[in-house]
PDB file of C-alpha atoms in Angstrom:
ATOM      1  CA  UNK A   1     130.102 171.182  31.878  1.00  0.00           C
ATOM      2  CA  UNK A   2     128.782 167.720  32.669  1.00  0.00           C
ATOM      3  CA  UNK A   3     129.327 166.768  36.281  1.00  0.00           C
ATOM      4  CA  UNK A   4     128.408 163.502  37.954  1.00  0.00           C
ATOM      5  CA  UNK A   5     129.081 162.964  41.639  1.00  0.00           C
ATOM      6  CA  UNK A   6     128.492 159.568  43.209  1.00  0.00           C
ATOM      7  CA  UNK A   7     127.991 159.053  46.924  1.00  0.00           C
ATOM      8  CA  UNK A   8     126.841 156.438  49.388  1.00  0.00           C
ATOM      9  CA  UNK A   9     129.706 153.978  49.204  1.00  0.00           C
ATOM     10  CA  UNK A  10     131.419 152.505  52.234  1.00  0.00           C
ATOM     11  CA  UNK A  11     132.179 149.318  54.111  1.00  0.00           C
ATOM     12  CA  UNK A  12     129.171 147.086  54.706  1.00  0.00           C
ATOM     13  CA  UNK A  13     128.652 143.570  56.003  1.00  0.00           C
ATOM     14  CA  UNK A  14     127.559 140.703  53.767  1.00  0.00           C
ATOM     15  CA  UNK A  15     123.796 140.387  53.462  1.00  0.00           C
ATOM     16  CA  UNK A  16     123.078 144.039  54.094  1.00  0.00           C
ATOM     17  CA  UNK A  17     121.701 146.730  51.778  1.00  0.00           C
ATOM     18  CA  UNK A  18     123.118 149.986  50.460  1.00  0.00           C
ATOM     19  CA  UNK A  19     121.828 152.714  48.174  1.00  0.00           C
ATOM     20  CA  UNK A  20     124.189 154.678  45.962  1.00  0.00           C
ATOM     21  CA  UNK A  21     123.321 158.133  44.668  1.00  0.00           C
ATOM     22  CA  UNK A  22     124.574 160.120  41.716  1.00  0.00           C
ATOM     23  CA  UNK A  23     124.002 163.871  41.478  1.00  0.00           C
ATOM     24  CA  UNK A  24     124.049 165.254  37.949  1.00  0.00           C
ATOM     25  CA  UNK A  25     124.554 168.776  36.654  1.00  0.00           C
ATOM     26  CA  UNK A  26     125.598 170.624  33.521  1.00  0.00           C
ATOM     27  CA  UNK A  27     123.141 168.968  31.129  1.00  0.00           C
ATOM     28  CA  UNK A  28     119.438 168.289  30.661  1.00  0.00           C
ATOM     29  CA  UNK A  29     119.166 165.360  33.038  1.00  0.00           C
ATOM     30  CA  UNK A  30     115.544 164.538  32.226  1.00  0.00           C
ATOM     31  CA  UNK A  31     116.485 163.940  28.583  1.00  0.00           C
ATOM     32  CA  UNK A  32     119.351 161.533  29.252  1.00  0.00           C
ATOM     33  CA  UNK A  33     119.544 157.841  29.945  1.00  0.00           C
ATOM     34  CA  UNK A  34     121.817 156.972  32.865  1.00  0.00           C
ATOM     35  CA  UNK A  35     124.040 153.972  33.545  1.00  0.00           C
ATOM     36  CA  UNK A  36     125.729 152.354  36.515  1.00  0.00           C
ATOM     37  CA  UNK A  37     129.004 150.539  35.825  1.00  0.00           C
ATOM     38  CA  UNK A  38     131.218 148.827  38.387  1.00  0.00           C
ATOM     39  CA  UNK A  39     134.837 147.790  38.581  1.00  0.00           C
ATOM     40  CA  UNK A  40     136.089 145.257  41.097  1.00  0.00           C
ATOM     41  CA  UNK A  41     139.603 145.885  42.455  1.00  0.00           C
ATOM     42  CA  UNK A  42     142.149 145.137  39.751  1.00  0.00           C
ATOM     43  CA  UNK A  43     139.458 143.978  37.322  1.00  0.00           C
ATOM     44  CA  UNK A  44     137.740 145.299  34.222  1.00  0.00           C
ATOM     45  CA  UNK A  45     134.570 147.294  33.726  1.00  0.00           C
ATOM     46  CA  UNK A  46     131.221 145.578  34.254  1.00  0.00           C
ATOM     47  CA  UNK A  47     127.992 147.208  33.164  1.00  0.00           C
ATOM     48  CA  UNK A  48     125.349 147.044  35.882  1.00  0.00           C
ATOM     49  CA  UNK A  49     122.181 148.797  34.748  1.00  0.00           C
ATOM     50  CA  UNK A  50     120.608 151.520  32.633  1.00  0.00           C
ATOM     51  CA  UNK A  51     117.506 153.658  33.096  1.00  0.00           C
ATOM     52  CA  UNK A  52     115.807 155.607  30.351  1.00  0.00           C
ATOM     53  CA  UNK A  53     115.266 159.324  30.660  1.00  0.00           C
ATOM     54  CA  UNK A  54     111.661 159.049  31.835  1.00  0.00           C
ATOM     55  CA  UNK A  55     112.456 156.295  34.302  1.00  0.00           C
ATOM     56  CA  UNK A  56     109.899 153.874  32.906  1.00  0.00           C
ATOM     57  CA  UNK A  57     112.393 151.523  31.256  1.00  0.00           C
ATOM     58  CA  UNK A  58     115.191 149.885  33.157  1.00  0.00           C
ATOM     59  CA  UNK A  59     117.543 147.072  32.212  1.00  0.00           C
ATOM     60  CA  UNK A  60     120.275 145.401  34.203  1.00  0.00           C
ATOM     61  CA  UNK A  61     122.796 142.631  34.238  1.00  0.00           C
ATOM     62  CA  UNK A  62     120.924 139.344  34.352  1.00  0.00           C
ATOM     63  CA  UNK A  63     122.923 138.089  37.336  1.00  0.00           C
ATOM     64  CA  UNK A  64     121.833 141.120  39.371  1.00  0.00           C
ATOM     65  CA  UNK A  65     118.096 140.910  38.716  1.00  0.00           C
ATOM     66  CA  UNK A  66     116.222 140.919  41.967  1.00  0.00           C
ATOM     67  CA  UNK A  67     119.282 142.133  43.862  1.00  0.00           C
ATOM     68  CA  UNK A  68     119.998 145.601  42.407  1.00  0.00           C
ATOM     69  CA  UNK A  69     117.450 148.256  41.368  1.00  0.00           C
ATOM     70  CA  UNK A  70     118.154 151.413  39.392  1.00  0.00           C
ATOM     71  CA  UNK A  71     115.879 154.438  39.748  1.00  0.00           C
ATOM     72  CA  UNK A  72     115.948 158.191  39.178  1.00  0.00           C
ATOM     73  CA  UNK A  73     114.390 161.426  40.380  1.00  0.00           C
ATOM     74  CA  UNK A  74     114.265 163.914  37.532  1.00  0.00           C
ATOM     75  CA  UNK A  75     113.078 166.674  39.864  1.00  0.00           C
ATOM     76  CA  UNK A  76     116.355 166.381  41.772  1.00  0.00           C
ATOM     77  CA  UNK A  77     118.659 165.411  38.884  1.00  0.00           C
ATOM     78  CA  UNK A  78     119.656 162.226  40.637  1.00  0.00           C
ATOM     79  CA  UNK A  79     119.988 158.557  39.823  1.00  0.00           C
ATOM     80  CA  UNK A  80     120.151 155.784  42.398  1.00  0.00           C
ATOM     81  CA  UNK A  81     121.281 152.199  42.709  1.00  0.00           C
ATOM     82  CA  UNK A  82     119.684 150.193  45.465  1.00  0.00           C
ATOM     83  CA  UNK A  83     121.759 147.124  46.297  1.00  0.00           C
ATOM     84  CA  UNK A  84     120.385 144.320  48.473  1.00  0.00           C
ATOM     85  CA  UNK A  85     121.844 141.120  49.890  1.00  0.00           C
ATOM     86  CA  UNK A  86     125.343 142.333  49.238  1.00  0.00           C
ATOM     87  CA  UNK A  87     128.097 139.772  48.794  1.00  0.00           C
ATOM     88  CA  UNK A  88     131.871 139.973  48.815  1.00  0.00           C
ATOM     89  CA  UNK A  89     131.883 139.803  45.018  1.00  0.00           C
ATOM     90  CA  UNK A  90     129.905 143.060  44.881  1.00  0.00           C
ATOM     91  CA  UNK A  91     132.976 144.881  46.198  1.00  0.00           C
ATOM     92  CA  UNK A  92     133.847 147.430  43.535  1.00  0.00           C
ATOM     93  CA  UNK A  93     134.053 151.050  42.539  1.00  0.00           C
ATOM     94  CA  UNK A  94     130.626 152.021  41.235  1.00  0.00           C
ATOM     95  CA  UNK A  95     130.457 154.666  38.517  1.00  0.00           C
ATOM     96  CA  UNK A  96     127.416 156.459  37.205  1.00  0.00           C
ATOM     97  CA  UNK A  97     127.586 157.592  33.609  1.00  0.00           C
ATOM     98  CA  UNK A  98     125.440 159.736  31.376  1.00  0.00           C
ATOM     99  CA  UNK A  99     124.065 157.945  28.362  1.00  0.00           C
ATOM    100  CA  UNK A 100     124.204 159.390  24.877  1.00  0.00           C
ATOM    101  CA  UNK A 101     120.437 159.208  24.309  1.00  0.00           C
ATOM    102  CA  UNK A 102     117.114 159.190  26.112  1.00  0.00           C
ATOM    103  CA  UNK A 103     117.007 155.396  25.812  1.00  0.00           C
ATOM    104  CA  UNK A 104     120.410 154.854  27.321  1.00  0.00           C
ATOM    105  CA  UNK A 105     122.883 155.041  24.512  1.00  0.00           C
ATOM    106  CA  UNK A 106     126.570 154.569  25.147  1.00  0.00           C
ATOM    107  CA  UNK A 107     128.003 155.646  28.509  1.00  0.00           C
ATOM    108  CA  UNK A 108     129.557 159.016  27.660  1.00  0.00           C
ATOM    109  CA  UNK A 109     130.498 161.017  30.710  1.00  0.00           C
ATOM    110  CA  UNK A 110     131.513 159.315  33.914  1.00  0.00           C
ATOM    111  CA  UNK A 111     131.631 160.319  37.540  1.00  0.00           C
ATOM    112  CA  UNK A 112     134.668 159.608  39.690  1.00  0.00           C
ATOM    113  CA  UNK A 113     133.052 156.618  41.346  1.00  0.00           C
ATOM    114  CA  UNK A 114     132.257 155.505  44.869  1.00  0.00           C
ATOM    115  CA  UNK A 115     133.853 152.478  46.508  1.00  0.00           C
ATOM    116  CA  UNK A 116     131.694 149.775  48.019  1.00  0.00           C
ATOM    117  CA  UNK A 117     133.450 147.197  50.176  1.00  0.00           C
ATOM    118  CA  UNK A 118     131.493 144.192  51.362  1.00  0.00           C
ATOM    119  CA  UNK A 119     133.322 142.568  54.234  1.00  0.00           C
ATOM    120  CA  UNK A 120     132.675 141.140  57.665  1.00  0.00           C
TER     121      UNK A 120
ATOM    122  CA  UNK B   1     132.858 136.827  31.844  1.00  0.00           C
ATOM    123  CA  UNK B   2     132.844 139.395  29.049  1.00  0.00           C
ATOM    124  CA  UNK B   3     131.485 138.561  25.615  1.00  0.00           C
ATOM    125  CA  UNK B   4     133.968 140.967  24.023  1.00  0.00           C
ATOM    126  CA  UNK B   5     137.555 139.722  23.871  1.00  0.00           C
ATOM    127  CA  UNK B   6     140.599 141.981  23.870  1.00  0.00           C
ATOM    128  CA  UNK B   7     144.309 141.158  24.180  1.00  0.00           C
ATOM    129  CA  UNK B   8     145.453 141.584  27.798  1.00  0.00           C
ATOM    130  CA  UNK B   9     148.329 143.857  26.854  1.00  0.00           C
ATOM    131  CA  UNK B  10     150.100 145.602  24.002  1.00  0.00           C
ATOM    132  CA  UNK B  11     153.255 147.683  24.051  1.00  0.00           C
ATOM    133  CA  UNK B  12     155.335 149.902  21.816  1.00  0.00           C
ATOM    134  CA  UNK B  13     158.012 152.565  22.008  1.00  0.00           C
ATOM    135  CA  UNK B  14     157.207 156.273  22.071  1.00  0.00           C
ATOM    136  CA  UNK B  15     156.222 157.539  18.649  1.00  0.00           C
ATOM    137  CA  UNK B  16     155.193 154.117  17.423  1.00  0.00           C
ATOM    138  CA  UNK B  17     151.706 152.740  16.766  1.00  0.00           C
ATOM    139  CA  UNK B  18     149.584 150.276  18.698  1.00  0.00           C
ATOM    140  CA  UNK B  19     146.383 148.559  17.690  1.00  0.00           C
ATOM    141  CA  UNK B  20     143.914 146.906  20.026  1.00  0.00           C
ATOM    142  CA  UNK B  21     141.394 144.383  18.789  1.00  0.00           C
ATOM    143  CA  UNK B  22     137.940 143.720  20.190  1.00  0.00           C
ATOM    144  CA  UNK B  23     136.271 140.509  19.090  1.00  0.00           C
ATOM    145  CA  UNK B  24     132.554 139.944  19.539  1.00  0.00           C
ATOM    146  CA  UNK B  25     129.641 138.348  17.749  1.00  0.00           C
ATOM    147  CA  UNK B  26     126.659 139.066  15.549  1.00  0.00           C
ATOM    148  CA  UNK B  27     124.546 139.945  18.601  1.00  0.00           C
ATOM    149  CA  UNK B  28     126.792 142.777  19.711  1.00  0.00           C
ATOM    150  CA  UNK B  29     129.529 144.233  17.492  1.00  0.00           C
ATOM    151  CA  UNK B  30     127.909 142.794  14.394  1.00  0.00           C
ATOM    152  CA  UNK B  31     124.765 144.895  14.865  1.00  0.00           C
ATOM    153  CA  UNK B  32     125.662 147.792  17.132  1.00  0.00           C
ATOM    154  CA  UNK B  33     128.079 150.696  17.202  1.00  0.00           C
ATOM    155  CA  UNK B  34     131.292 150.250  19.163  1.00  0.00           C
ATOM    156  CA  UNK B  35     132.773 152.718  21.621  1.00  0.00           C
ATOM    157  CA  UNK B  36     136.254 152.790  23.095  1.00  0.00           C
ATOM    158  CA  UNK B  37     137.226 154.046  26.549  1.00  0.00           C
ATOM    159  CA  UNK B  38     140.552 155.004  28.081  1.00  0.00           C
ATOM    160  CA  UNK B  39     141.129 154.559  31.791  1.00  0.00           C
ATOM    161  CA  UNK B  40     144.248 156.194  33.182  1.00  0.00           C
ATOM    162  CA  UNK B  41     145.516 154.756  36.475  1.00  0.00           C
ATOM    163  CA  UNK B  42     143.268 155.674  39.373  1.00  0.00           C
ATOM    164  CA  UNK B  43     140.756 157.586  37.263  1.00  0.00           C
ATOM    165  CA  UNK B  44     137.337 157.096  35.728  1.00  0.00           C
ATOM    166  CA  UNK B  45     136.993 155.871  32.143  1.00  0.00           C
ATOM    167  CA  UNK B  46     136.885 158.450  29.372  1.00  0.00           C
ATOM    168  CA  UNK B  47     135.199 158.092  25.992  1.00  0.00           C
ATOM    169  CA  UNK B  48     137.748 157.980  23.165  1.00  0.00           C
ATOM    170  CA  UNK B  49     135.775 156.712  20.176  1.00  0.00           C
ATOM    171  CA  UNK B  50     132.044 156.329  19.541  1.00  0.00           C
ATOM    172  CA  UNK B  51     129.938 155.020  16.673  1.00  0.00           C
ATOM    173  CA  UNK B  52     132.846 152.801  15.586  1.00  0.00           C
ATOM    174  CA  UNK B  53     135.119 155.590  14.351  1.00  0.00           C
ATOM    175  CA  UNK B  54     134.047 159.023  15.601  1.00  0.00           C
ATOM    176  CA  UNK B  55     136.111 161.083  18.036  1.00  0.00           C
ATOM    177  CA  UNK B  56     134.536 163.270  20.726  1.00  0.00           C
ATOM    178  CA  UNK B  57     135.694 166.842  20.875  1.00  0.00           C
ATOM    179  CA  UNK B  58     139.213 167.068  22.286  1.00  0.00           C
ATOM    180  CA  UNK B  59     140.390 163.615  21.250  1.00  0.00           C
ATOM    181  CA  UNK B  60     143.358 163.939  18.849  1.00  0.00           C
ATOM    182  CA  UNK B  61     143.269 162.456  15.367  1.00  0.00           C
ATOM    183  CA  UNK B  62     146.124 160.109  16.191  1.00  0.00           C
ATOM    184  CA  UNK B  63     143.405 158.028  17.852  1.00  0.00           C
ATOM    185  CA  UNK B  64     141.214 156.077  15.436  1.00  0.00           C
ATOM    186  CA  UNK B  65     138.609 153.348  15.396  1.00  0.00           C
ATOM    187  CA  UNK B  66     137.383 150.894  12.821  1.00  0.00           C
ATOM    188  CA  UNK B  67     135.057 147.936  12.570  1.00  0.00           C
ATOM    189  CA  UNK B  68     134.676 144.967  10.287  1.00  0.00           C
ATOM    190  CA  UNK B  69     132.017 142.334  10.809  1.00  0.00           C
ATOM    191  CA  UNK B  70     132.120 141.229  14.422  1.00  0.00           C
ATOM    192  CA  UNK B  71     135.454 142.813  15.317  1.00  0.00           C
ATOM    193  CA  UNK B  72     136.565 146.339  16.080  1.00  0.00           C
ATOM    194  CA  UNK B  73     139.990 147.918  16.329  1.00  0.00           C
ATOM    195  CA  UNK B  74     141.399 150.909  18.165  1.00  0.00           C
ATOM    196  CA  UNK B  75     144.562 152.491  16.826  1.00  0.00           C
ATOM    197  CA  UNK B  76     146.870 154.977  18.482  1.00  0.00           C
ATOM    198  CA  UNK B  77     149.727 156.476  16.500  1.00  0.00           C
ATOM    199  CA  UNK B  78     152.561 158.695  17.742  1.00  0.00           C
ATOM    200  CA  UNK B  79     152.446 156.898  21.068  1.00  0.00           C
ATOM    201  CA  UNK B  80     153.130 159.057  24.127  1.00  0.00           C
ATOM    202  CA  UNK B  81     153.873 158.184  27.737  1.00  0.00           C
ATOM    203  CA  UNK B  82     150.526 159.719  28.629  1.00  0.00           C
ATOM    204  CA  UNK B  83     148.797 157.022  26.572  1.00  0.00           C
ATOM    205  CA  UNK B  84     149.811 154.375  29.067  1.00  0.00           C
ATOM    206  CA  UNK B  85     146.419 153.215  30.353  1.00  0.00           C
ATOM    207  CA  UNK B  86     143.773 150.514  30.173  1.00  0.00           C
ATOM    208  CA  UNK B  87     141.512 150.542  27.135  1.00  0.00           C
ATOM    209  CA  UNK B  88     138.051 148.995  26.851  1.00  0.00           C
ATOM    210  CA  UNK B  89     135.684 148.483  23.965  1.00  0.00           C
ATOM    211  CA  UNK B  90     131.961 148.585  24.606  1.00  0.00           C
ATOM    212  CA  UNK B  91     128.696 148.046  22.779  1.00  0.00           C
ATOM    213  CA  UNK B  92     125.116 146.882  23.229  1.00  0.00           C
ATOM    214  CA  UNK B  93     124.318 143.183  23.212  1.00  0.00           C
ATOM    215  CA  UNK B  94     121.326 140.944  22.855  1.00  0.00           C
ATOM    216  CA  UNK B  95     118.423 140.648  20.461  1.00  0.00           C
ATOM    217  CA  UNK B  96     116.853 143.829  21.839  1.00  0.00           C
ATOM    218  CA  UNK B  97     120.168 145.523  22.633  1.00  0.00           C
ATOM    219  CA  UNK B  98     119.153 146.123  26.213  1.00  0.00           C
ATOM    220  CA  UNK B  99     122.396 145.126  27.872  1.00  0.00           C
ATOM    221  CA  UNK B 100     125.651 146.990  27.478  1.00  0.00           C
ATOM    222  CA  UNK B 101     128.887 145.000  27.469  1.00  0.00           C
ATOM    223  CA  UNK B 102     132.526 145.923  27.854  1.00  0.00           C
ATOM    224  CA  UNK B 103     135.585 144.185  26.525  1.00  0.00           C
ATOM    225  CA  UNK B 104     138.043 142.400  28.772  1.00  0.00           C
ATOM    226  CA  UNK B 105     140.386 145.383  28.661  1.00  0.00           C
ATOM    227  CA  UNK B 106     143.870 145.954  27.278  1.00  0.00           C
ATOM    228  CA  UNK B 107     146.806 147.458  29.106  1.00  0.00           C
ATOM    229  CA  UNK B 108     148.920 149.689  26.869  1.00  0.00           C
ATOM    230  CA  UNK B 109     152.540 150.016  27.949  1.00  0.00           C
ATOM    231  CA  UNK B 110     154.857 152.629  26.460  1.00  0.00           C
ATOM    232  CA  UNK B 111     158.335 151.114  26.442  1.00  0.00           C
TER     233      UNK B 111
END
């Protein structure tokens, strides 16, 4: 069965960097687009970024361009989210989700999330 | 700020029906399929409806989806206490459909 396990979250100070990881299993990872979605405490879902199956195409929320970078390693069945210059408003649970097609598609299966807290 | 608008909350008694609307525009709902997600308290979202009205395996037929123009609707009949959750619509947005967007979310309360 599809399994997605996020890791790398924690408490970090404003202005620092953090990289989240998502380990995938139970499906053909190299054929699936992958998403990152976040949810601030008590708030709704916010799409962050998507990466196509081959890794050559990536798209992200306009407000996060230059700050967050999505990448993947198909040899290790993993997707990453590098987050720089973190701010308090980046505090959220970050979910990775498998897309329904090679070019992203809808987020279909979700991991349990990893909490990132940006605080001094 | 989300481009897809949902009512903040809906409620009904057990066994009754609830409908949740999702209002968008020609650049998102008007040209792309809509999905619906259920998020039970403290858990990750789960896909309930895709391609406007299709149910993934395991989702009961008392859950339905529809779309007309730039709006979509989720319906749940035979409401159960286990349906108490947050519900989100989602679809692609933009001229090239390269950005995914979620609705503002709706809290369903079973009275």
